[in-house]
PDB file of C-alpha atoms in Angstrom:
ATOM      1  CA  UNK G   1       6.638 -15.183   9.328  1.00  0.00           C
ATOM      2  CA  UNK G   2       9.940 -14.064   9.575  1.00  0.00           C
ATOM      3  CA  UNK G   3      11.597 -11.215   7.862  1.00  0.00           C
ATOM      4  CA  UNK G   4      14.989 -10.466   6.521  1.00  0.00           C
ATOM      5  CA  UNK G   5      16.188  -6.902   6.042  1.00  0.00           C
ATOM      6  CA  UNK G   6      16.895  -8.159   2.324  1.00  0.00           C
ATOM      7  CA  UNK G   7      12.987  -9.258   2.624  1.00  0.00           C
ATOM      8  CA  UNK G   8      12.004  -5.203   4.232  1.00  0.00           C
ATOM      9  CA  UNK G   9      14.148  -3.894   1.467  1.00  0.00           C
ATOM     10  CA  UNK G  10      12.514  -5.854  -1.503  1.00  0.00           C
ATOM     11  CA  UNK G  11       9.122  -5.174  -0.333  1.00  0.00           C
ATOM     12  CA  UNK G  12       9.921  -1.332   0.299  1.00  0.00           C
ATOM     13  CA  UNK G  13      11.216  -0.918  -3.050  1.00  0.00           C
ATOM     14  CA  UNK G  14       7.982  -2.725  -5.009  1.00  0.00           C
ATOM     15  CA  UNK G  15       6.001  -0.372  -2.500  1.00  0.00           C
ATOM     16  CA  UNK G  16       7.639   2.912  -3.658  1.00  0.00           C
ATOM     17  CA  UNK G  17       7.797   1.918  -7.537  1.00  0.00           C
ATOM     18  CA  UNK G  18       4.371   2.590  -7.041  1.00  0.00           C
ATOM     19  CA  UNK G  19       4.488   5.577  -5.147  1.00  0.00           C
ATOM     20  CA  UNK G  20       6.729   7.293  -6.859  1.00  0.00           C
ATOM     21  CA  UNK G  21       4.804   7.009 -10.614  1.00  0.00           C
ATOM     22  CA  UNK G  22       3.159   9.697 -12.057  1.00  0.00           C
ATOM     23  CA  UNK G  23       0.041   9.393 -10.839  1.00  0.00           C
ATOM     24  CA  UNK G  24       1.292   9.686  -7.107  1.00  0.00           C
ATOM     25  CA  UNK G  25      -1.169  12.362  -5.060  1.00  0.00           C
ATOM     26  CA  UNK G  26       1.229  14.333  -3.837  1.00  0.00           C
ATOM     27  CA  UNK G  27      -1.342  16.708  -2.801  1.00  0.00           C
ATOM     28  CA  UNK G  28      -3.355  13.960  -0.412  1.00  0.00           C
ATOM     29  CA  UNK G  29       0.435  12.882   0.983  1.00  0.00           C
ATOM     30  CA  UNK G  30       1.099  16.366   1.697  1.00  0.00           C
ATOM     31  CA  UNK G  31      -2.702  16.228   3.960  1.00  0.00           C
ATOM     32  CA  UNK G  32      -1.493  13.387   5.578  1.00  0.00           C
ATOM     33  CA  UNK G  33       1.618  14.672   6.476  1.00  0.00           C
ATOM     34  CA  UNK G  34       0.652  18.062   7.342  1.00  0.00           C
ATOM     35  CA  UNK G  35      -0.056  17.075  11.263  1.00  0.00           C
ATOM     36  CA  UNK G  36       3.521  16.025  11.777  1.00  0.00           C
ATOM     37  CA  UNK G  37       4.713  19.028   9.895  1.00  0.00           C
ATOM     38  CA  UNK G  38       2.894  21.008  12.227  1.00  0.00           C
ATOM     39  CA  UNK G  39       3.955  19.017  15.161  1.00  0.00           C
ATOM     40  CA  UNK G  40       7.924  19.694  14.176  1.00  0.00           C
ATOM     41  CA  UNK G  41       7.404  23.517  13.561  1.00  0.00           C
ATOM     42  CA  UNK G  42       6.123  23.828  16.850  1.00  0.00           C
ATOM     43  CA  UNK G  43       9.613  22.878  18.354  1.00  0.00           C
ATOM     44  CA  UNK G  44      12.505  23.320  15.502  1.00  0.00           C
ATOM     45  CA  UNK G  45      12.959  26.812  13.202  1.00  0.00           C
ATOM     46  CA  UNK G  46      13.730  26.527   9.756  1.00  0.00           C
ATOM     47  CA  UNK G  47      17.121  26.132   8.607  1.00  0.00           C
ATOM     48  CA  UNK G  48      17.768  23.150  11.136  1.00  0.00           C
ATOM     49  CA  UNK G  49      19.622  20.800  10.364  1.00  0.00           C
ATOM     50  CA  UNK G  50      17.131  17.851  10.617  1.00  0.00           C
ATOM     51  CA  UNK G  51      18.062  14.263  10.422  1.00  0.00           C
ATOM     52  CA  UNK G  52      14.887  12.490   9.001  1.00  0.00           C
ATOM     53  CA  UNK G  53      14.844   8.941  10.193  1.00  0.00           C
ATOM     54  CA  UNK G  54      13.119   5.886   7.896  1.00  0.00           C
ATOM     55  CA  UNK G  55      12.443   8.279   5.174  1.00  0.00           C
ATOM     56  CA  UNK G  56      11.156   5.709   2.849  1.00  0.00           C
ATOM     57  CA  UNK G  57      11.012   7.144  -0.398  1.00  0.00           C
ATOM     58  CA  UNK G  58      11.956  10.601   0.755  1.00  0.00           C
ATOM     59  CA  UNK G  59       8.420  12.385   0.156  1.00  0.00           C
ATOM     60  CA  UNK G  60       8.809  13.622   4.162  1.00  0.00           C
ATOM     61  CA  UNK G  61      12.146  14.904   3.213  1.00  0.00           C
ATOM     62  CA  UNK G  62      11.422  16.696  -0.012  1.00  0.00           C
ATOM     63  CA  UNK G  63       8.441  18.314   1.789  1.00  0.00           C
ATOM     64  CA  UNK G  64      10.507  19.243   4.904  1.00  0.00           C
ATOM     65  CA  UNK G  65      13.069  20.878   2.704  1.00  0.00           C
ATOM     66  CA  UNK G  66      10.337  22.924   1.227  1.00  0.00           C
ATOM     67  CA  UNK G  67       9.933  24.472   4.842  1.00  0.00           C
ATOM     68  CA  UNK G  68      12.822  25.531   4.971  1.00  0.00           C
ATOM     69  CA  UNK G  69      14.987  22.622   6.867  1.00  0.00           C
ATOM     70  CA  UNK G  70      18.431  21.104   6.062  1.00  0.00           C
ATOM     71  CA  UNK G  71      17.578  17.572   6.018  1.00  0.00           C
ATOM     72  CA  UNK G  72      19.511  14.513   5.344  1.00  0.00           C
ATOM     73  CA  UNK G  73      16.937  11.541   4.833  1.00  0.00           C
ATOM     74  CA  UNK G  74      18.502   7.925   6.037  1.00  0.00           C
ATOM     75  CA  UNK G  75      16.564   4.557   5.244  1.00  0.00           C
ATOM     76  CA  UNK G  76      17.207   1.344   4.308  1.00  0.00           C
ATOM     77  CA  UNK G  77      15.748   1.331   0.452  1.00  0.00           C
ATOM     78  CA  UNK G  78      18.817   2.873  -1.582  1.00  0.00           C
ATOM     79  CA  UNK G  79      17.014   1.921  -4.616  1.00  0.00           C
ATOM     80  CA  UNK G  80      13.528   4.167  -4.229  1.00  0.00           C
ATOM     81  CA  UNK G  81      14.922   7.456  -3.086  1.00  0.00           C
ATOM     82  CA  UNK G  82      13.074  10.417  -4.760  1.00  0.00           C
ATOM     83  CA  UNK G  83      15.915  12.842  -6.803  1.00  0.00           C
ATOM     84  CA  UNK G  84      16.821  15.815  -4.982  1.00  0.00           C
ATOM     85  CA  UNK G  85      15.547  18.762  -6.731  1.00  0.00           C
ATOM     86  CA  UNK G  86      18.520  21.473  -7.226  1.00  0.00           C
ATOM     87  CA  UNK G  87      19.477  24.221  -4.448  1.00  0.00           C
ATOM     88  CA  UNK G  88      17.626  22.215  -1.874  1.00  0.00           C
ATOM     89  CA  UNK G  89      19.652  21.495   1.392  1.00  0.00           C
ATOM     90  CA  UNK G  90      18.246  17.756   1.423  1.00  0.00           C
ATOM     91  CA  UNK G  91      20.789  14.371   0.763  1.00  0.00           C
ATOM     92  CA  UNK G  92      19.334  11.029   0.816  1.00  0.00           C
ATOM     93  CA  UNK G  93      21.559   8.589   2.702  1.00  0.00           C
ATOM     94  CA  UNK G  94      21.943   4.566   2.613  1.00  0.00           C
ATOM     95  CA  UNK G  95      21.907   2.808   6.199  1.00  0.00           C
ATOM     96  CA  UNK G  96      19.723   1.953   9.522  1.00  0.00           C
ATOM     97  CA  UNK G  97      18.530   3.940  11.955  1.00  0.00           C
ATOM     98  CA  UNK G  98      19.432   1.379  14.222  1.00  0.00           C
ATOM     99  CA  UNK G  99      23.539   1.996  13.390  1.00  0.00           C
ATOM    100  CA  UNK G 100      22.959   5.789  11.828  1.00  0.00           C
ATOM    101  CA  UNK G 101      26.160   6.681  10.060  1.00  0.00           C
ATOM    102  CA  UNK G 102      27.055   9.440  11.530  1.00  0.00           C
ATOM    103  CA  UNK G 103      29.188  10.795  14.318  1.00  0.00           C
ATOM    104  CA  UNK G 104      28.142  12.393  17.696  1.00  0.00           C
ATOM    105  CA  UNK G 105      26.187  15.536  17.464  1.00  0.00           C
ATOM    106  CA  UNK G 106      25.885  16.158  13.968  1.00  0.00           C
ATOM    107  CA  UNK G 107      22.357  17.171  13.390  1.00  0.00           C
ATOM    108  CA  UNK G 108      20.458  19.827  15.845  1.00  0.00           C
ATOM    109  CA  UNK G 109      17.109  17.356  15.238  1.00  0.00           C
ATOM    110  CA  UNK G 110      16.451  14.102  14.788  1.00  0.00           C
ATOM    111  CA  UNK G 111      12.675  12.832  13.526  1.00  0.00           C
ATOM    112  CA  UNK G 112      10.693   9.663  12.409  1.00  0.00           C
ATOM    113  CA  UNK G 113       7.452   9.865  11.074  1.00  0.00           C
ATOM    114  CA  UNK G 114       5.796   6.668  11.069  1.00  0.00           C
ATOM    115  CA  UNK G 115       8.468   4.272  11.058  1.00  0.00           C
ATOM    116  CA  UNK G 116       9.453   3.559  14.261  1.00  0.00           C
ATOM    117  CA  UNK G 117       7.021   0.849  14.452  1.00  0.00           C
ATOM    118  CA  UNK G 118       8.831  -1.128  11.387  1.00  0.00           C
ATOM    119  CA  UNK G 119      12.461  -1.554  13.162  1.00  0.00           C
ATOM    120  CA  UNK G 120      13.269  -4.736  15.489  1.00  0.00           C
ATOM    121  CA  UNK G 121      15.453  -3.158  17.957  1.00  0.00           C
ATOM    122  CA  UNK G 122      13.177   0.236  18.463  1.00  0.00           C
ATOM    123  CA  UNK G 123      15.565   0.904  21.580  1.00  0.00           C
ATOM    124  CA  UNK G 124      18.433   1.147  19.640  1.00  0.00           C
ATOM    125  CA  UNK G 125      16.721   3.672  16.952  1.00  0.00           C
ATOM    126  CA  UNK G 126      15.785   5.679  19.658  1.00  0.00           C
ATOM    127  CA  UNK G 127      19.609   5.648  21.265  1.00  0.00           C
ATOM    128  CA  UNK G 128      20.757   6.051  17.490  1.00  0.00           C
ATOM    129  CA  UNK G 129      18.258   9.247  17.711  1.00  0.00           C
ATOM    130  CA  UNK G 130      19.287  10.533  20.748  1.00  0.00           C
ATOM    131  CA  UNK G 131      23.175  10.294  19.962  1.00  0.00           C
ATOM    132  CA  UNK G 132      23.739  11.688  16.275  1.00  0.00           C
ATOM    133  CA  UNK G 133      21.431  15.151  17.865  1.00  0.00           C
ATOM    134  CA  UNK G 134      23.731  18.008  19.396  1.00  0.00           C
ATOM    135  CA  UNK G 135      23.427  18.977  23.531  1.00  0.00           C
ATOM    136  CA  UNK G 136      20.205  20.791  23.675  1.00  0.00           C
ATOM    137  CA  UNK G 137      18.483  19.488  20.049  1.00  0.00           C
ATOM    138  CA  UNK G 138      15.395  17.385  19.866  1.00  0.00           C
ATOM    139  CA  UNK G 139      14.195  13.937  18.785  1.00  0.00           C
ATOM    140  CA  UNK G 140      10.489  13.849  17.584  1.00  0.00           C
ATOM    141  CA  UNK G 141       9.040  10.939  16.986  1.00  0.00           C
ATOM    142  CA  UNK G 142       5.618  10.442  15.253  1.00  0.00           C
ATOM    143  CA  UNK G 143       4.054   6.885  14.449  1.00  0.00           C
ATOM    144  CA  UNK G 144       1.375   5.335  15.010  1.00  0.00           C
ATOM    145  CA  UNK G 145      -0.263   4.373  18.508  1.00  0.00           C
ATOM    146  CA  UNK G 146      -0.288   0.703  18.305  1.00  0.00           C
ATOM    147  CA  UNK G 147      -1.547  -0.003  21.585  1.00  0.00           C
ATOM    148  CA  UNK G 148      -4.730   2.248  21.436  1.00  0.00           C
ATOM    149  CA  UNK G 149      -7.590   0.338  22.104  1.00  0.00           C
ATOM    150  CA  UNK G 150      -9.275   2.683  19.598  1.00  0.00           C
ATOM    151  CA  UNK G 151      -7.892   1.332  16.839  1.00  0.00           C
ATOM    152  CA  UNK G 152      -9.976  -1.970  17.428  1.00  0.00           C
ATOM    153  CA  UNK G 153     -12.823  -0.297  18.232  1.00  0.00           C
ATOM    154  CA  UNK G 154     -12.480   1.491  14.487  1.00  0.00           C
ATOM    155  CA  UNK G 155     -11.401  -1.335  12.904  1.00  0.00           C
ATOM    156  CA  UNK G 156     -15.033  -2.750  14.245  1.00  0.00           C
ATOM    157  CA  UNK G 157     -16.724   0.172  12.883  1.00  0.00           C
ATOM    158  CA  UNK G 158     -15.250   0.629   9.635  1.00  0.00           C
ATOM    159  CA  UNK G 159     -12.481  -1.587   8.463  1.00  0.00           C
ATOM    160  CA  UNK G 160     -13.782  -4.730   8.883  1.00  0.00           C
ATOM    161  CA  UNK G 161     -17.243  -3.379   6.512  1.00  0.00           C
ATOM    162  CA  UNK G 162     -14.886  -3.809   3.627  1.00  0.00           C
ATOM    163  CA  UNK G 163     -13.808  -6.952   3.479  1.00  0.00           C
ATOM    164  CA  UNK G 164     -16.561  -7.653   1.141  1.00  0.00           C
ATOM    165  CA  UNK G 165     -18.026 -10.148   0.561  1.00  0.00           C
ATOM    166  CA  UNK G 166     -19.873 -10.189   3.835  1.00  0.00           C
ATOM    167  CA  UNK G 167     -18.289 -13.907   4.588  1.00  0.00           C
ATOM    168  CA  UNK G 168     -14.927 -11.993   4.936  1.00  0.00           C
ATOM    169  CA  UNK G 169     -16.060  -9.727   7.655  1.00  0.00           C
ATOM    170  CA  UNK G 170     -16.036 -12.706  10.112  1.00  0.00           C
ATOM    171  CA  UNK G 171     -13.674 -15.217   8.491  1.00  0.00           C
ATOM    172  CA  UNK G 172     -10.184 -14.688   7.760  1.00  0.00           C
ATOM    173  CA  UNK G 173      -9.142 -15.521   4.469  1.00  0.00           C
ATOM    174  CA  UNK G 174      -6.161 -17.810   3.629  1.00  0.00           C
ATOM    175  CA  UNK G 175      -4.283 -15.379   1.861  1.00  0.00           C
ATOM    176  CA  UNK G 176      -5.599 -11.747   4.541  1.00  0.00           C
ATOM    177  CA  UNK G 177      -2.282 -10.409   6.232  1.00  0.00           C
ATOM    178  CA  UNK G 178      -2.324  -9.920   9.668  1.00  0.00           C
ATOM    179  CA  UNK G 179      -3.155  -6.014  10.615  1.00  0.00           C
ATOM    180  CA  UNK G 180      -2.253  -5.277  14.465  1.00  0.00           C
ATOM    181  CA  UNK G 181      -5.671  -4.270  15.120  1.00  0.00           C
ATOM    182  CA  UNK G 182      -7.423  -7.245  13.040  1.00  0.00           C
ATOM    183  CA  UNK G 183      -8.662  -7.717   9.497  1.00  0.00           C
ATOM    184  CA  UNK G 184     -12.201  -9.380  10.527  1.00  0.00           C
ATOM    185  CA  UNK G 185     -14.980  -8.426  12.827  1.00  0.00           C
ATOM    186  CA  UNK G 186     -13.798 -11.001  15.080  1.00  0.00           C
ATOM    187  CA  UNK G 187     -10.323 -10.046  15.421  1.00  0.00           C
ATOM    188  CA  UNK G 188     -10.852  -6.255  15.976  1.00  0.00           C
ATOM    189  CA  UNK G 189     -13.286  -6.895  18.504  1.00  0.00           C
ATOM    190  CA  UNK G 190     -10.734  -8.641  20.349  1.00  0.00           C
ATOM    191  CA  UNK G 191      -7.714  -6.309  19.527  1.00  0.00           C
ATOM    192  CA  UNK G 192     -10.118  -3.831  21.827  1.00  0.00           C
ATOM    193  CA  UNK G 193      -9.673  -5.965  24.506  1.00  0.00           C
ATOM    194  CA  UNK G 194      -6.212  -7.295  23.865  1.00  0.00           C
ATOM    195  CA  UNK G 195      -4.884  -3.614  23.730  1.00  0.00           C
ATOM    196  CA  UNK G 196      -6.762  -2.535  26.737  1.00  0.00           C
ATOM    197  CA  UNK G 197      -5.100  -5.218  29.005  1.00  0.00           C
ATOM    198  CA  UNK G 198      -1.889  -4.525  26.998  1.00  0.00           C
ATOM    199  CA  UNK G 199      -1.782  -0.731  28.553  1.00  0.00           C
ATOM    200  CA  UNK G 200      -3.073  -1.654  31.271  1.00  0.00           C
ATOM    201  CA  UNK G 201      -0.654  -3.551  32.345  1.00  0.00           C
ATOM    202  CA  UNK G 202       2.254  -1.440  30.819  1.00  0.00           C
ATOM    203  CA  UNK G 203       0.734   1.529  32.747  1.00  0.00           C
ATOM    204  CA  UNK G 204       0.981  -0.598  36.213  1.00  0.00           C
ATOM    205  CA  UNK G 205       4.544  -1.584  35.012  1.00  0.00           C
ATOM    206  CA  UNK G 206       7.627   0.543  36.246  1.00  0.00           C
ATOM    207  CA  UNK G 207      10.500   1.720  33.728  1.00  0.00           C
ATOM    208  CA  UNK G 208       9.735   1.388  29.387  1.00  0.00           C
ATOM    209  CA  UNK G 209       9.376  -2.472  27.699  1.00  0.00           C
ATOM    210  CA  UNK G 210       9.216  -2.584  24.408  1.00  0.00           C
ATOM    211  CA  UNK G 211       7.076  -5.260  23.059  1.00  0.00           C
ATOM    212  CA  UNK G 212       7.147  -6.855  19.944  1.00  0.00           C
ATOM    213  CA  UNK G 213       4.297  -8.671  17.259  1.00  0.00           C
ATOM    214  CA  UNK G 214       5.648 -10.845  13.962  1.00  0.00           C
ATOM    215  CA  UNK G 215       5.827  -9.089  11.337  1.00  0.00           C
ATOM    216  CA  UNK G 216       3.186  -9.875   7.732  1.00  0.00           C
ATOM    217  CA  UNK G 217       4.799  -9.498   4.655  1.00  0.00           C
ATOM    218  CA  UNK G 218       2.441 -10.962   2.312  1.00  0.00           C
ATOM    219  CA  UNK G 219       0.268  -8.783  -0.139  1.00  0.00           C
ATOM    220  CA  UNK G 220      -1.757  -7.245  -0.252  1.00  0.00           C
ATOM    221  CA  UNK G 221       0.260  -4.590   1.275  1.00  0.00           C
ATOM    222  CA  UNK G 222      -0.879  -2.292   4.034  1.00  0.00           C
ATOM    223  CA  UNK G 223       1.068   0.312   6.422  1.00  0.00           C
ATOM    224  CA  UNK G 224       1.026  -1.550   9.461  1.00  0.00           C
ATOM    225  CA  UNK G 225       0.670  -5.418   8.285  1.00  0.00           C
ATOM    226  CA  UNK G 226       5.012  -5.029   8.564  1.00  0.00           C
ATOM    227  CA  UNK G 227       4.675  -3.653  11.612  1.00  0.00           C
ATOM    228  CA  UNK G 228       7.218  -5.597  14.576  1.00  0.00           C
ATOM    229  CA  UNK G 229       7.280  -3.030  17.438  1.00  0.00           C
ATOM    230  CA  UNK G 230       3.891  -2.307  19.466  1.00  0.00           C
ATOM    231  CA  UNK G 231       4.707   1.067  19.239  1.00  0.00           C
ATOM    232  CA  UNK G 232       3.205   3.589  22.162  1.00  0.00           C
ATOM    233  CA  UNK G 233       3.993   7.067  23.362  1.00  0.00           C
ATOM    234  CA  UNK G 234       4.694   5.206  26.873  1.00  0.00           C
ATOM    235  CA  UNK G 235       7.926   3.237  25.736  1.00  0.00           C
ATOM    236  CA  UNK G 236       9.080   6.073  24.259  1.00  0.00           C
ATOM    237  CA  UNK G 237       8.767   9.229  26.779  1.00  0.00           C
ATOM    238  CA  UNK G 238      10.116   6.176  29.857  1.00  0.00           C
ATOM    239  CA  UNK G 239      12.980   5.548  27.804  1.00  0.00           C
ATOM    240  CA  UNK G 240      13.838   9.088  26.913  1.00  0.00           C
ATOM    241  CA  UNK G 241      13.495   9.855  30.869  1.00  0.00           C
ATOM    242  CA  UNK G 242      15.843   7.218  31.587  1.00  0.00           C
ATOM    243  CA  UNK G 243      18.413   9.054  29.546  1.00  0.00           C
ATOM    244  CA  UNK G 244      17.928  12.449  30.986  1.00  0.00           C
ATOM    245  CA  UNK G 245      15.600  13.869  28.661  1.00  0.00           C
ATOM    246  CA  UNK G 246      13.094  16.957  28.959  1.00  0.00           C
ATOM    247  CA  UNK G 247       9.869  15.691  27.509  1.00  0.00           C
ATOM    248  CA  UNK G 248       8.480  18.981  25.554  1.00  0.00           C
ATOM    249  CA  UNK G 249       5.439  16.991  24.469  1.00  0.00           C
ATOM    250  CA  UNK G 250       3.750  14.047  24.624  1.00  0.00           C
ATOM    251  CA  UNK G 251       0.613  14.010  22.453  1.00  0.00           C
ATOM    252  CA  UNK G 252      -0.210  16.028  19.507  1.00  0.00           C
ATOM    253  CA  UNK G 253      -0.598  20.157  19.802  1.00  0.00           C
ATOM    254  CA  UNK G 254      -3.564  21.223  22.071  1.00  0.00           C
ATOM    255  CA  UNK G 255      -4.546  18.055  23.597  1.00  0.00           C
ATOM    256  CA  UNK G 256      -4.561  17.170  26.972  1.00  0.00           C
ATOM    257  CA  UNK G 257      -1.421  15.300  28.098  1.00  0.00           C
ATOM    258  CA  UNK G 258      -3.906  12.166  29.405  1.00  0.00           C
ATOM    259  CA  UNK G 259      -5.343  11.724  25.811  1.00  0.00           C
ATOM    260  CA  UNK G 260      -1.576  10.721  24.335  1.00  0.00           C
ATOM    261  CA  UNK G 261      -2.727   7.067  25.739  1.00  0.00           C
ATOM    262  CA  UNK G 262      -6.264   6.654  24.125  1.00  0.00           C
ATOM    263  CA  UNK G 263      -4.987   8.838  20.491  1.00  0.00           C
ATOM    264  CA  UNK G 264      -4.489   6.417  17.447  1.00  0.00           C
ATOM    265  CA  UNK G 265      -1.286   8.720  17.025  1.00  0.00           C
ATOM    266  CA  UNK G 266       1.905   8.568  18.645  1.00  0.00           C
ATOM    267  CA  UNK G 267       3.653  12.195  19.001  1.00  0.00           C
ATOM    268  CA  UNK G 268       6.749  12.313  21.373  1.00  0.00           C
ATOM    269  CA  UNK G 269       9.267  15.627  21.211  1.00  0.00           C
ATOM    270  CA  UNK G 270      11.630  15.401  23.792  1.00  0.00           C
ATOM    271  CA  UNK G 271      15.298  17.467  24.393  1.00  0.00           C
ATOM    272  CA  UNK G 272      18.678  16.148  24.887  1.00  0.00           C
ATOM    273  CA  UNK G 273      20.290  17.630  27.910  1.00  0.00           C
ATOM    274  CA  UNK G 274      23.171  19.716  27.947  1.00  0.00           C
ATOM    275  CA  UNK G 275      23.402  22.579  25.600  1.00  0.00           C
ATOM    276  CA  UNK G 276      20.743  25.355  24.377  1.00  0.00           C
ATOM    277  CA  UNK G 277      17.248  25.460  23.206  1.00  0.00           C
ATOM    278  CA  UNK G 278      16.719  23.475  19.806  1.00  0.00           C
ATOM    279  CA  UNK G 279      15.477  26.628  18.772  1.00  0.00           C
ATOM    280  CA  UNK G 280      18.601  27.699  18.433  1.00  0.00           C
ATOM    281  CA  UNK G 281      19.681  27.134  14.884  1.00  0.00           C
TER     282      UNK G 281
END
């Protein structure tokens, strides 16, 4: 199925009408988010100025200005933008993050939270990243880990059980978008497999490849059923290399650097060369 950016946008803005209704949980979004809040204050102070990359409806944005950051939040749904509440340092901008509308070195951190894994040229967000940050700031990426062979292997366990009835935890229904890790039994068992031999081979591979699924569109609507980039902490930290970065982390606070491959999360901070510490504010 092929997908406009008029389609992404139509679908992103029926997706946040609901989201942004009164009966939104702001306090479970805040849980979910909490990690990657955790992850940035580990590496940027507040007060940074923080460019926040495929903000969606801007929920990452208002919480990060809470914290204390100058953020300007840059997506491609206009329309569903959450207002800016008054004396905040936050902005909501219009564009992609694969052309980012602004000049060299204007923001001392760039970060994506589970978008990077929605754009078609995932190279060029990451350049886009990498140029609009000052000599010494930080990109952090966080999405999801795509290629984890764990995500079958939970699919299998759990998400396949509710597909009820029990007919649709082995057959695929006519009108079941296509989840990267499988909607059935069937197909998440073999996503564990797939996405084995997938990192496998991307392991035994030299320099970063970004590979690439077709997209779902169809409701009903989950995170990842859009989802056009096989997104992995590998692409990512090779690519960064390749442009002279200092990888500060690669997999989430705590962990082991080894367990970045097998985590169902992707969490990449890296440093732009030249200049200070991104610490420096």
């Amino acid at each position: 199925m092929k997908s406009s950016a008029a389609q992404l946008q139509s679908m992103y803005r029926q997706q946040h009408a609901g989201v942004r209704g009164s009966n939104y949980d702001r306090a479970g979004a805040e849980r979910l988010f909490e990690k990657y809040f955790r992850f940035i204050g580990e590496f940027v102070p507040a007060g940074t100025r923080l460019l926040d990359v495929g903000c969606g409806a801007g929920w990452t944005s208002l919480l990060l200005s809470e914290r204390g950051y100058s953020i300007t939040g840059i997506d491609l749904n206009a329309a569903g933008f959450e207002p800016a509440p008054r004396g905040r340092e936050l902005q909501f901008v219009a564009g992609s993050a694969q052309a980012i509308p602004f000049v060299d070195g204007s923001f001392d951190v760039a970060a994506s939270y589970a978008a990077l894994e929605h754009m078609p040229d995932p190279q060029a967000a990451l350049s886009e990243m990498l140029r609009v940050v000052r000599p010494g700031g930080a990109v952090i990426v966080v999405s999801p880990n795509i290629l984890c062979p764990i995500n079958g292997l939970r699919g299998v366990l759990i998400h396949s059980w509710r597909n009820r009835p029990v007919r649709r935890i082995f057959l695929r229904a006519p009108d079941m978008p296509r989840h990267p890790s499988g909607n059935t039994l069937p197909e998440s068992a073999y996503s564990i497999v797939r996405d084995s031999a997938r990192l496998v081979a991307k392991l035994l591979r030299r320099g970063y490849s970004f590979s690439f699924r077709e997209p779902d569109l169809r409701p009903p609507f989950h995170a990842d059923n859009d989802a056009c980039y096989l997104c992995n902490p590998i692409d990512i930290v090779r690519y960064y290399r390749s442009r002279g970065c200092t990888i500060m982390r690669d997999g989430y606070l705590g962990r082991p650097r080894w367990t970045s491959l097998l985590a169902s999360g992707t969490f990449v901070a890296v440093r732009k060369s030249g200049g200070g510490s991104p610490r420096m504010t």
